[in-house]
Amino acid sequence: MSNNNGILPAGRQIVVSGVRPTGNLHLGNYFGALRNYVKMQNEYDCYFFIADLHSLTTHPDTKELKENVLHVASEYMACGLDPNKVVLYCQSDLPQTTELYLFLNMMAYKGELEKTTTFKDKVRLQPENVNAGLLTYPVLMAADIMIHRAQLVPVGKDQEQHLEMTRTFANRFNHRYGDVFPEPRAFNFGEQLLKVPSLDGAGKMSKSENQYATIYLSDDDDLIRKKIMKAKTDSGPTEPNSLKPDYIENVFNLMKLVSQQDIIDKFEADYDNCNIRYGDLKKQLAEDMVNYIAPIRQKARDIRANEAELNIILKVGAQKAAESADKTISAVREAIGLKYF
Ligand code: TRP
């Protein structure tokens, strides 16, 4: 296989990705990432984890941590991730990651860490808590990826720099101590990677920005309706076949995710004929969105309600993750020269 430096036996490629348990999953996560994870689970050896340790860099208060971790795990499974096909675990249940993090910290330089975009952003956002964990966030992320010697990491654009740093650390390690790690690269589905527009016509849906412009998988039916009815529109085109302004294009794009083709065609034709009624369009979109999300939300609730079962899933996930992690740690210790007996 070309991109594993010949370090790993040929076989299925290894995929790793993580999500911080700091907020609900939204439609952007669903169409942008989760649906692709679900596709990957049949073709790759996938490790998906909940990055609870990373969340400590920004959320020192842990009162809601456990609930958030279980919530994310439930939503992942409700979206179709099957714990029998992927290794689903919680980051803090795999202490091998933190051991590798320590080794990698010895080859991560203060200067390069300080230059990381996400670090600079966080310094601005939380000047009262610029902790060393925040500075070494990319090192922990590299450890997450390298602990399974992953080749493929499905992440969004905002994580590219971290991935670049992971490659740097992997190469540095190999150079210093001998080949242990492949070079991981970003994995996305190219054109299939959907960007879900936000409802206020500005950018895409995101966890942190305008909450009313983002639809969460946990939103109840009425909230979904309310958010959609508030989506930005105008009084409609005055010239036949006009170009759509961005915010109108966005609403149509949302329709394309959840509505039937004939319904979309009808509203497209109304638009082109200048007799579109955005109130009707939004009502239709709201119902189609409700019908799309309600079963996922219900499934997540059902999974979350069976906590004993959920605990077993995460425990078995951690055990499976440990099998792969132990092999890496053993190779790492050997390469560094930390085997005394
Ligand atoms: N930093 C990622 C984010 O904020 C989460 C993450 C942590 C991650 N470790 C990872 C993603 C390893 C991919 C691989 O979204």
mmCIF file of C-alpha atoms and ligand atoms in Angstrom:
data_model
loop_
_atom_site.group_PDB
_atom_site.id
_atom_site.type_symbol
_atom_site.label_atom_id
_atom_site.label_comp_id
_atom_site.label_asym_id
_atom_site.label_seq_id
_atom_site.Cartn_x
_atom_site.Cartn_y
_atom_site.Cartn_z
ATOM 1 C CA MET A 1 0.000 0.000 0.000
ATOM 2 C CA SER A 2 1.445 3.310 -1.047
ATOM 3 C CA ASN A 3 0.778 5.606 1.836
ATOM 4 C CA ASN A 4 1.718 3.602 4.872
ATOM 5 C CA ASN A 5 5.485 3.755 4.429
ATOM 6 C CA GLY A 6 5.531 -0.021 4.381
ATOM 7 C CA ILE A 7 5.227 0.067 8.169
ATOM 8 C CA LEU A 8 1.917 -1.692 8.425
ATOM 9 C CA PRO A 9 0.902 -4.996 6.954
ATOM 10 C CA ALA A 10 -1.266 -4.594 3.878
ATOM 11 C CA GLY A 11 -4.931 -4.825 4.753
ATOM 12 C CA ARG A 12 -7.811 -2.532 5.403
ATOM 13 C CA GLN A 13 -6.776 1.048 5.903
ATOM 14 C CA ILE A 14 -7.189 2.519 9.347
ATOM 15 C CA VAL A 15 -9.469 5.490 9.942
ATOM 16 C CA VAL A 16 -9.565 7.578 13.115
ATOM 17 C CA SER A 17 -11.758 10.509 14.018
ATOM 18 C CA GLY A 18 -12.937 12.184 17.179
ATOM 19 C CA VAL A 19 -15.557 14.653 18.291
ATOM 20 C CA ARG A 20 -15.480 16.880 21.343
ATOM 21 C CA PRO A 21 -18.476 16.383 23.640
ATOM 22 C CA THR A 22 -19.148 20.108 23.851
ATOM 23 C CA GLY A 23 -22.502 20.727 22.308
ATOM 24 C CA ASN A 24 -25.156 18.930 20.385
ATOM 25 C CA LEU A 25 -24.625 17.471 16.950
ATOM 26 C CA HIS A 26 -26.288 19.527 14.242
ATOM 27 C CA LEU A 27 -27.382 19.031 10.657
ATOM 28 C CA GLY A 28 -23.964 20.142 9.437
ATOM 29 C CA ASN A 29 -22.306 17.377 11.460
ATOM 30 C CA TYR A 30 -24.860 14.910 10.186
ATOM 31 C CA PHE A 31 -24.629 15.606 6.456
ATOM 32 C CA GLY A 32 -21.014 16.753 6.509
ATOM 33 C CA ALA A 33 -19.414 14.046 8.617
ATOM 34 C CA LEU A 34 -21.594 11.392 10.185
ATOM 35 C CA ARG A 35 -23.182 10.067 7.035
ATOM 36 C CA ASN A 36 -19.699 9.579 5.640
ATOM 37 C CA TYR A 37 -18.554 7.760 8.778
ATOM 38 C CA VAL A 38 -21.453 5.415 8.313
ATOM 39 C CA LYS A 39 -20.357 4.723 4.741
ATOM 40 C CA MET A 40 -16.777 4.123 5.855
ATOM 41 C CA GLN A 41 -17.626 1.564 8.477
ATOM 42 C CA ASN A 42 -17.925 -1.228 5.941
ATOM 43 C CA GLU A 43 -14.709 -0.535 4.058
ATOM 44 C CA TYR A 44 -12.163 0.524 6.648
ATOM 45 C CA ASP A 45 -11.022 -0.318 10.137
ATOM 46 C CA CYS A 46 -12.612 2.637 11.876
ATOM 47 C CA TYR A 47 -11.904 4.038 15.313
ATOM 48 C CA PHE A 48 -14.316 6.763 16.352
ATOM 49 C CA PHE A 49 -14.004 8.301 19.772
ATOM 50 C CA ILE A 50 -15.376 11.038 21.973
ATOM 51 C CA ALA A 51 -12.632 13.502 22.803
ATOM 52 C CA ASP A 52 -13.482 14.183 26.438
ATOM 53 C CA LEU A 53 -9.867 15.016 27.358
ATOM 54 C CA HIS A 54 -9.716 17.666 24.665
ATOM 55 C CA SER A 55 -12.843 19.244 26.089
ATOM 56 C CA LEU A 56 -11.016 19.809 29.392
ATOM 57 C CA THR A 57 -8.794 22.383 27.669
ATOM 58 C CA THR A 58 -11.779 24.684 27.286
ATOM 59 C CA HIS A 59 -14.357 23.294 29.716
ATOM 60 C CA PRO A 60 -12.740 22.775 33.140
ATOM 61 C CA ASP A 61 -16.172 22.427 34.744
ATOM 62 C CA THR A 62 -17.037 18.749 34.354
ATOM 63 C CA LYS A 63 -20.538 18.703 35.849
ATOM 64 C CA GLU A 64 -22.113 17.996 32.483
ATOM 65 C CA LEU A 65 -19.267 16.035 30.952
ATOM 66 C CA LYS A 66 -20.607 12.544 31.501
ATOM 67 C CA GLU A 67 -24.047 13.440 30.220
ATOM 68 C CA ASN A 68 -22.529 15.055 27.144
ATOM 69 C CA VAL A 69 -20.345 12.032 26.420
ATOM 70 C CA LEU A 70 -23.297 9.643 26.648
ATOM 71 C CA HIS A 71 -25.392 12.018 24.577
ATOM 72 C CA VAL A 72 -22.860 12.175 21.744
ATOM 73 C CA ALA A 73 -22.377 8.398 21.810
ATOM 74 C CA SER A 74 -26.154 7.918 21.547
ATOM 75 C CA GLU A 75 -26.456 10.383 18.683
ATOM 76 C CA TYR A 76 -23.587 8.738 16.805
ATOM 77 C CA MET A 77 -25.302 5.388 17.002
ATOM 78 C CA ALA A 78 -28.703 6.883 16.148
ATOM 79 C CA CYS A 79 -27.133 8.221 12.952
ATOM 80 C CA GLY A 80 -26.112 4.722 11.974
ATOM 81 C CA LEU A 81 -22.671 4.079 13.468
ATOM 82 C CA ASP A 82 -22.690 0.455 14.422
ATOM 83 C CA PRO A 83 -20.474 -0.450 17.385
ATOM 84 C CA ASN A 84 -20.168 -3.947 15.934
ATOM 85 C CA LYS A 85 -18.530 -2.518 12.827
ATOM 86 C CA VAL A 86 -16.490 0.352 14.240
ATOM 87 C CA VAL A 87 -14.548 0.735 17.451
ATOM 88 C CA LEU A 88 -16.491 3.367 19.366
ATOM 89 C CA TYR A 89 -14.869 4.557 22.577
ATOM 90 C CA CYS A 90 -14.224 7.435 24.869
ATOM 91 C CA GLN A 91 -10.751 9.034 24.726
ATOM 92 C CA SER A 92 -10.142 8.960 28.473
ATOM 93 C CA ASP A 93 -10.803 5.205 28.525
ATOM 94 C CA LEU A 94 -7.669 4.696 26.444
ATOM 95 C CA PRO A 95 -4.745 5.822 28.646
ATOM 96 C CA GLN A 96 -2.277 4.622 25.993
ATOM 97 C CA THR A 97 -3.169 7.812 24.140
ATOM 98 C CA THR A 98 -1.958 9.941 27.032
ATOM 99 C CA GLU A 99 1.278 7.985 27.215
ATOM 100 C CA LEU A 100 1.932 8.591 23.517
ATOM 101 C CA TYR A 101 0.989 12.255 24.074
ATOM 102 C CA LEU A 102 3.840 12.516 26.569
ATOM 103 C CA PHE A 103 6.374 11.112 24.128
ATOM 104 C CA LEU A 104 5.131 13.364 21.346
ATOM 105 C CA ASN A 105 5.344 16.392 23.618
ATOM 106 C CA MET A 106 9.110 15.892 23.672
ATOM 107 C CA MET A 107 9.233 16.510 19.964
ATOM 108 C CA ALA A 108 6.710 19.308 19.669
ATOM 109 C CA TYR A 109 8.256 22.752 19.818
ATOM 110 C CA LYS A 110 6.796 25.645 21.721
ATOM 111 C CA GLY A 111 7.187 27.929 18.707
ATOM 112 C CA GLU A 112 5.221 25.752 16.314
ATOM 113 C CA LEU A 113 2.486 25.153 18.888
ATOM 114 C CA GLU A 114 2.117 28.872 19.540
ATOM 115 C CA LYS A 115 1.644 29.473 15.838
ATOM 116 C CA THR A 116 -1.367 27.133 15.592
ATOM 117 C CA THR A 117 -4.487 29.003 14.479
ATOM 118 C CA THR A 118 -6.821 27.291 16.925
ATOM 119 C CA PHE A 119 -4.462 28.113 19.801
ATOM 120 C CA LYS A 120 -4.354 31.782 18.847
ATOM 121 C CA ASP A 121 -8.161 31.807 18.605
ATOM 122 C CA LYS A 122 -8.543 30.259 22.052
ATOM 123 C CA VAL A 123 -6.085 32.717 23.589
ATOM 124 C CA ARG A 124 -8.369 35.473 22.384
ATOM 125 C CA LEU A 125 -11.516 33.697 23.553
ATOM 126 C CA GLN A 126 -10.344 32.606 26.988
ATOM 127 C CA PRO A 127 -7.436 34.857 28.007
ATOM 128 C CA GLU A 128 -7.974 33.865 31.644
ATOM 129 C CA ASN A 129 -7.243 30.190 30.956
ATOM 130 C CA VAL A 130 -4.346 29.811 28.555
ATOM 131 C CA ASN A 131 -3.286 26.441 29.925
ATOM 132 C CA ALA A 132 -0.538 24.155 28.631
ATOM 133 C CA GLY A 133 -3.172 21.652 27.522
ATOM 134 C CA LEU A 134 -4.549 24.250 25.155
ATOM 135 C CA LEU A 135 -1.072 24.820 23.746
ATOM 136 C CA THR A 136 -0.518 21.095 23.253
ATOM 137 C CA TYR A 137 -4.033 20.381 21.935
ATOM 138 C CA PRO A 138 -2.577 19.391 18.530
ATOM 139 C CA VAL A 139 -0.158 16.997 20.225
ATOM 140 C CA LEU A 140 -2.996 15.170 21.949
ATOM 141 C CA MET A 141 -4.862 15.044 18.662
ATOM 142 C CA ALA A 142 -1.764 13.620 16.980
ATOM 143 C CA ALA A 143 -1.607 10.983 19.719
ATOM 144 C CA ASP A 144 -5.271 10.081 19.092
ATOM 145 C CA ILE A 145 -4.479 9.453 15.455
ATOM 146 C CA MET A 146 -1.068 7.857 15.846
ATOM 147 C CA ILE A 147 -2.089 5.504 18.651
ATOM 148 C CA HIS A 148 -3.872 3.396 16.014
ATOM 149 C CA ARG A 149 -1.306 4.203 13.310
ATOM 150 C CA ALA A 150 -4.139 5.591 11.230
ATOM 151 C CA GLN A 151 -3.674 6.551 7.605
ATOM 152 C CA LEU A 152 -6.967 8.333 7.088
ATOM 153 C CA VAL A 153 -8.588 11.030 9.184
ATOM 154 C CA PRO A 154 -11.998 12.322 8.117
ATOM 155 C CA VAL A 155 -12.058 15.905 9.362
ATOM 156 C CA GLY A 156 -13.207 19.287 8.171
ATOM 157 C CA LYS A 157 -11.075 22.114 6.858
ATOM 158 C CA ASP A 158 -10.698 23.624 10.323
ATOM 159 C CA GLN A 159 -8.641 20.608 11.415
ATOM 160 C CA GLU A 160 -6.222 20.553 8.448
ATOM 161 C CA GLN A 161 -3.503 22.371 10.335
ATOM 162 C CA HIS A 162 -3.676 19.896 13.211
ATOM 163 C CA LEU A 163 -3.340 17.078 10.727
ATOM 164 C CA GLU A 164 -0.356 18.715 9.113
ATOM 165 C CA MET A 165 1.231 18.889 12.578
ATOM 166 C CA THR A 166 0.426 15.221 13.120
ATOM 167 C CA ARG A 167 2.393 14.384 9.986
ATOM 168 C CA THR A 168 5.277 16.502 11.255
ATOM 169 C CA PHE A 169 5.324 14.677 14.599
ATOM 170 C CA ALA A 170 5.050 11.273 12.934
ATOM 171 C CA ASN A 171 7.946 12.063 10.610
ATOM 172 C CA ARG A 172 10.027 13.471 13.437
ATOM 173 C CA PHE A 173 9.440 10.359 15.488
ATOM 174 C CA ASN A 174 10.318 8.049 12.617
ATOM 175 C CA HIS A 175 13.415 10.054 11.874
ATOM 176 C CA ARG A 176 14.597 10.112 15.446
ATOM 177 C CA TYR A 177 13.723 6.594 16.598
ATOM 178 C CA GLY A 178 12.939 4.518 13.527
ATOM 179 C CA ASP A 179 9.868 3.896 11.422
ATOM 180 C CA VAL A 180 6.811 3.300 13.537
ATOM 181 C CA PHE A 181 4.175 5.606 12.086
ATOM 182 C CA PRO A 182 2.490 6.075 8.716
ATOM 183 C CA GLU A 183 1.743 9.606 7.539
ATOM 184 C CA PRO A 184 -1.940 10.254 8.093
ATOM 185 C CA ARG A 185 -3.883 12.352 5.651
ATOM 186 C CA ALA A 186 -7.251 14.064 5.608
ATOM 187 C CA PHE A 187 -9.981 11.972 4.184
ATOM 188 C CA ASN A 188 -13.100 13.450 2.782
ATOM 189 C CA PHE A 189 -15.499 12.477 0.128
ATOM 190 C CA GLY A 190 -14.676 15.300 -2.230
ATOM 191 C CA GLU A 191 -17.813 16.455 -3.923
ATOM 192 C CA GLN A 192 -19.969 14.362 -1.697
ATOM 193 C CA LEU A 193 -18.893 16.480 1.254
ATOM 194 C CA LEU A 194 -21.985 18.556 1.859
ATOM 195 C CA LYS A 195 -21.899 21.957 3.421
ATOM 196 C CA VAL A 196 -25.088 22.673 5.278
ATOM 197 C CA PRO A 197 -25.906 26.372 5.152
ATOM 198 C CA SER A 198 -26.977 28.202 8.264
ATOM 199 C CA LEU A 199 -30.542 29.558 8.394
ATOM 200 C CA ASP A 200 -29.538 33.200 8.657
ATOM 201 C CA GLY A 201 -27.852 33.179 5.282
ATOM 202 C CA ALA A 202 -24.404 33.625 6.817
ATOM 203 C CA GLY A 203 -21.928 30.776 6.485
ATOM 204 C CA LYS A 204 -22.630 27.196 7.427
ATOM 205 C CA MET A 205 -24.269 25.615 10.420
ATOM 206 C CA SER A 206 -21.955 25.490 13.391
ATOM 207 C CA LYS A 207 -21.973 24.597 17.054
ATOM 208 C CA SER A 208 -20.986 27.922 18.422
ATOM 209 C CA GLU A 209 -22.530 30.632 16.305
ATOM 210 C CA ASN A 210 -26.146 31.816 16.132
ATOM 211 C CA GLN A 211 -28.097 29.007 17.823
ATOM 212 C CA TYR A 212 -31.282 29.907 15.997
ATOM 213 C CA ALA A 213 -29.575 29.468 12.636
ATOM 214 C CA THR A 214 -28.520 25.901 13.431
ATOM 215 C CA ILE A 215 -30.739 22.849 13.600
ATOM 216 C CA TYR A 216 -29.672 20.254 16.138
ATOM 217 C CA LEU A 217 -30.481 16.571 15.967
ATOM 218 C CA SER A 218 -31.963 16.923 19.450
ATOM 219 C CA ASP A 219 -34.299 19.821 18.595
ATOM 220 C CA ASP A 220 -37.933 18.940 19.105
ATOM 221 C CA ASP A 221 -40.477 19.276 16.311
ATOM 222 C CA ASP A 222 -41.728 22.711 17.282
ATOM 223 C CA LEU A 223 -38.285 24.162 17.672
ATOM 224 C CA ILE A 224 -37.326 22.874 14.222
ATOM 225 C CA ARG A 225 -40.457 24.505 12.782
ATOM 226 C CA LYS A 226 -39.767 27.763 14.584
ATOM 227 C CA LYS A 227 -36.175 27.920 13.374
ATOM 228 C CA ILE A 228 -37.129 27.225 9.787
ATOM 229 C CA MET A 229 -39.969 29.735 9.763
ATOM 230 C CA LYS A 230 -37.430 32.358 10.896
ATOM 231 C CA ALA A 231 -35.005 31.580 8.067
ATOM 232 C CA LYS A 232 -34.084 34.653 6.096
ATOM 233 C CA THR A 233 -36.096 35.232 2.882
ATOM 234 C CA ASP A 234 -37.454 38.311 1.105
ATOM 235 C CA SER A 235 -40.487 39.344 -0.936
ATOM 236 C CA GLY A 236 -39.489 37.170 -3.890
ATOM 237 C CA PRO A 237 -38.009 37.773 -7.338
ATOM 238 C CA THR A 238 -39.553 40.353 -9.647
ATOM 239 C CA GLU A 239 -37.915 39.170 -12.888
ATOM 240 C CA PRO A 240 -38.554 35.658 -14.243
ATOM 241 C CA ASN A 241 -35.625 33.227 -13.977
ATOM 242 C CA SER A 242 -33.580 35.499 -11.700
ATOM 243 C CA LEU A 243 -30.467 34.383 -9.934
ATOM 244 C CA LYS A 244 -31.181 33.430 -6.328
ATOM 245 C CA PRO A 245 -29.595 35.482 -3.567
ATOM 246 C CA ASP A 246 -27.381 33.380 -1.243
ATOM 247 C CA TYR A 247 -29.925 33.103 1.558
ATOM 248 C CA ILE A 248 -32.608 31.860 -0.838
ATOM 249 C CA GLU A 249 -30.189 29.401 -2.408
ATOM 250 C CA ASN A 250 -29.514 28.187 1.148
ATOM 251 C CA VAL A 251 -33.150 27.452 1.815
ATOM 252 C CA PHE A 252 -33.367 25.484 -1.429
ATOM 253 C CA ASN A 253 -30.193 23.637 -0.493
ATOM 254 C CA LEU A 254 -31.744 22.606 2.804
ATOM 255 C CA MET A 255 -34.766 21.359 0.883
ATOM 256 C CA LYS A 256 -32.518 19.249 -1.292
ATOM 257 C CA LEU A 257 -31.335 17.436 1.817
ATOM 258 C CA VAL A 258 -34.735 16.420 3.116
ATOM 259 C CA SER A 259 -37.529 17.038 0.596
ATOM 260 C CA GLN A 260 -38.870 15.021 -2.333
ATOM 261 C CA GLN A 261 -37.695 15.994 -5.793
ATOM 262 C CA ASP A 262 -41.171 16.866 -7.117
ATOM 263 C CA ILE A 263 -41.689 19.282 -4.246
ATOM 264 C CA ILE A 264 -38.359 20.950 -4.910
ATOM 265 C CA ASP A 265 -39.186 21.177 -8.623
ATOM 266 C CA LYS A 266 -42.494 22.857 -7.856
ATOM 267 C CA PHE A 267 -40.896 25.574 -5.743
ATOM 268 C CA GLU A 268 -38.078 26.053 -8.266
ATOM 269 C CA ALA A 269 -40.707 26.617 -10.953
ATOM 270 C CA ASP A 270 -42.617 29.016 -8.684
ATOM 271 C CA TYR A 271 -39.408 30.917 -8.134
ATOM 272 C CA ASP A 272 -38.672 31.134 -11.839
ATOM 273 C CA ASN A 273 -42.232 32.325 -12.498
ATOM 274 C CA CYS A 274 -42.074 34.944 -9.754
ATOM 275 C CA ASN A 275 -44.996 33.492 -7.856
ATOM 276 C CA ILE A 276 -43.131 31.770 -5.049
ATOM 277 C CA ARG A 277 -44.603 32.018 -1.560
ATOM 278 C CA TYR A 278 -41.789 31.650 0.895
ATOM 279 C CA GLY A 279 -44.217 31.071 3.754
ATOM 280 C CA ASP A 280 -45.471 27.935 2.001
ATOM 281 C CA LEU A 281 -41.978 26.846 1.093
ATOM 282 C CA LYS A 282 -40.822 27.154 4.687
ATOM 283 C CA LYS A 283 -43.862 25.302 6.004
ATOM 284 C CA GLN A 284 -43.122 22.460 3.613
ATOM 285 C CA LEU A 285 -39.415 22.472 4.469
ATOM 286 C CA ALA A 286 -40.237 22.509 8.190
ATOM 287 C CA GLU A 287 -42.460 19.427 7.873
ATOM 288 C CA ASP A 288 -39.938 17.558 5.755
ATOM 289 C CA MET A 289 -37.172 18.453 8.207
ATOM 290 C CA VAL A 290 -39.277 17.332 11.165
ATOM 291 C CA ASN A 291 -39.965 14.021 9.433
ATOM 292 C CA TYR A 292 -36.282 13.573 8.745
ATOM 293 C CA ILE A 293 -34.966 14.429 12.195
ATOM 294 C CA ALA A 294 -37.675 13.067 14.499
ATOM 295 C CA PRO A 295 -36.761 9.373 14.028
ATOM 296 C CA ILE A 296 -33.055 10.081 14.600
ATOM 297 C CA ARG A 297 -33.841 12.068 17.733
ATOM 298 C CA GLN A 298 -36.124 9.329 19.018
ATOM 299 C CA LYS A 299 -33.557 6.646 18.327
ATOM 300 C CA ALA A 300 -30.887 8.642 20.181
ATOM 301 C CA ARG A 301 -33.240 8.993 23.140
ATOM 302 C CA ASP A 302 -33.951 5.284 23.187
ATOM 303 C CA ILE A 303 -30.258 4.442 23.102
ATOM 304 C CA ARG A 304 -29.490 7.008 25.811
ATOM 305 C CA ALA A 305 -32.268 5.616 28.009
ATOM 306 C CA ASN A 306 -30.564 2.228 28.186
ATOM 307 C CA GLU A 307 -27.498 3.368 30.065
ATOM 308 C CA ALA A 308 -26.389 -0.106 31.111
ATOM 309 C CA GLU A 309 -26.202 -1.151 27.472
ATOM 310 C CA LEU A 310 -24.446 2.070 26.509
ATOM 311 C CA ASN A 311 -21.841 1.500 29.220
ATOM 312 C CA ILE A 312 -21.138 -1.965 27.872
ATOM 313 C CA ILE A 313 -20.733 -0.615 24.345
ATOM 314 C CA LEU A 314 -18.201 1.991 25.478
ATOM 315 C CA LYS A 315 -16.372 -0.523 27.631
ATOM 316 C CA VAL A 316 -16.076 -3.071 24.835
ATOM 317 C CA GLY A 317 -15.030 -0.229 22.513
ATOM 318 C CA ALA A 318 -12.237 0.760 24.890
ATOM 319 C CA GLN A 319 -11.073 -2.853 25.094
ATOM 320 C CA LYS A 320 -10.914 -3.180 21.328
ATOM 321 C CA ALA A 321 -9.141 0.182 21.051
ATOM 322 C CA ALA A 322 -6.624 -0.999 23.648
ATOM 323 C CA GLU A 323 -5.658 -3.996 21.534
ATOM 324 C CA SER A 324 -4.504 -1.719 18.749
ATOM 325 C CA ALA A 325 -3.049 0.906 21.124
ATOM 326 C CA ASP A 326 -0.984 -1.615 23.085
ATOM 327 C CA LYS A 327 0.762 -2.728 19.925
ATOM 328 C CA THR A 328 1.658 0.850 19.076
ATOM 329 C CA ILE A 329 2.903 1.675 22.582
ATOM 330 C CA SER A 330 5.015 -1.432 22.613
ATOM 331 C CA ALA A 331 6.594 -0.482 19.269
ATOM 332 C CA VAL A 332 7.095 3.082 20.497
ATOM 333 C CA ARG A 333 8.790 2.050 23.747
ATOM 334 C CA GLU A 334 10.978 -0.357 21.867
ATOM 335 C CA ALA A 335 11.943 2.287 19.305
ATOM 336 C CA ILE A 336 12.741 4.901 21.959
ATOM 337 C CA GLY A 337 14.684 2.390 24.004
ATOM 338 C CA LEU A 338 12.428 2.221 27.003
ATOM 339 C CA LYS A 339 12.416 -1.553 27.357
ATOM 340 C CA TYR A 340 14.501 -2.584 30.349
ATOM 341 C CA PHE A 341 13.276 -6.125 30.968
HETATM 342 N N1 TRP B 1 -9.915 18.496 17.266
HETATM 343 C C1 TRP B 1 -11.073 17.853 16.720
HETATM 344 C C2 TRP B 1 -12.199 18.850 16.644
HETATM 345 O O1 TRP B 1 -12.198 19.844 17.329
HETATM 346 C C3 TRP B 1 -11.502 16.665 17.552
HETATM 347 C C4 TRP B 1 -10.449 15.610 17.589
HETATM 348 C C5 TRP B 1 -9.684 15.288 18.650
HETATM 349 C C6 TRP B 1 -10.059 14.773 16.515
HETATM 350 N N2 TRP B 1 -8.818 14.293 18.340
HETATM 351 C C7 TRP B 1 -9.014 13.941 17.035
HETATM 352 C C8 TRP B 1 -10.470 14.645 15.183
HETATM 353 C C9 TRP B 1 -8.389 13.010 16.225
HETATM 354 C C10 TRP B 1 -9.843 13.691 14.384
HETATM 355 C C11 TRP B 1 -8.801 12.873 14.903
HETATM 356 O O2 TRP B 1 -13.114 18.655 15.904
#
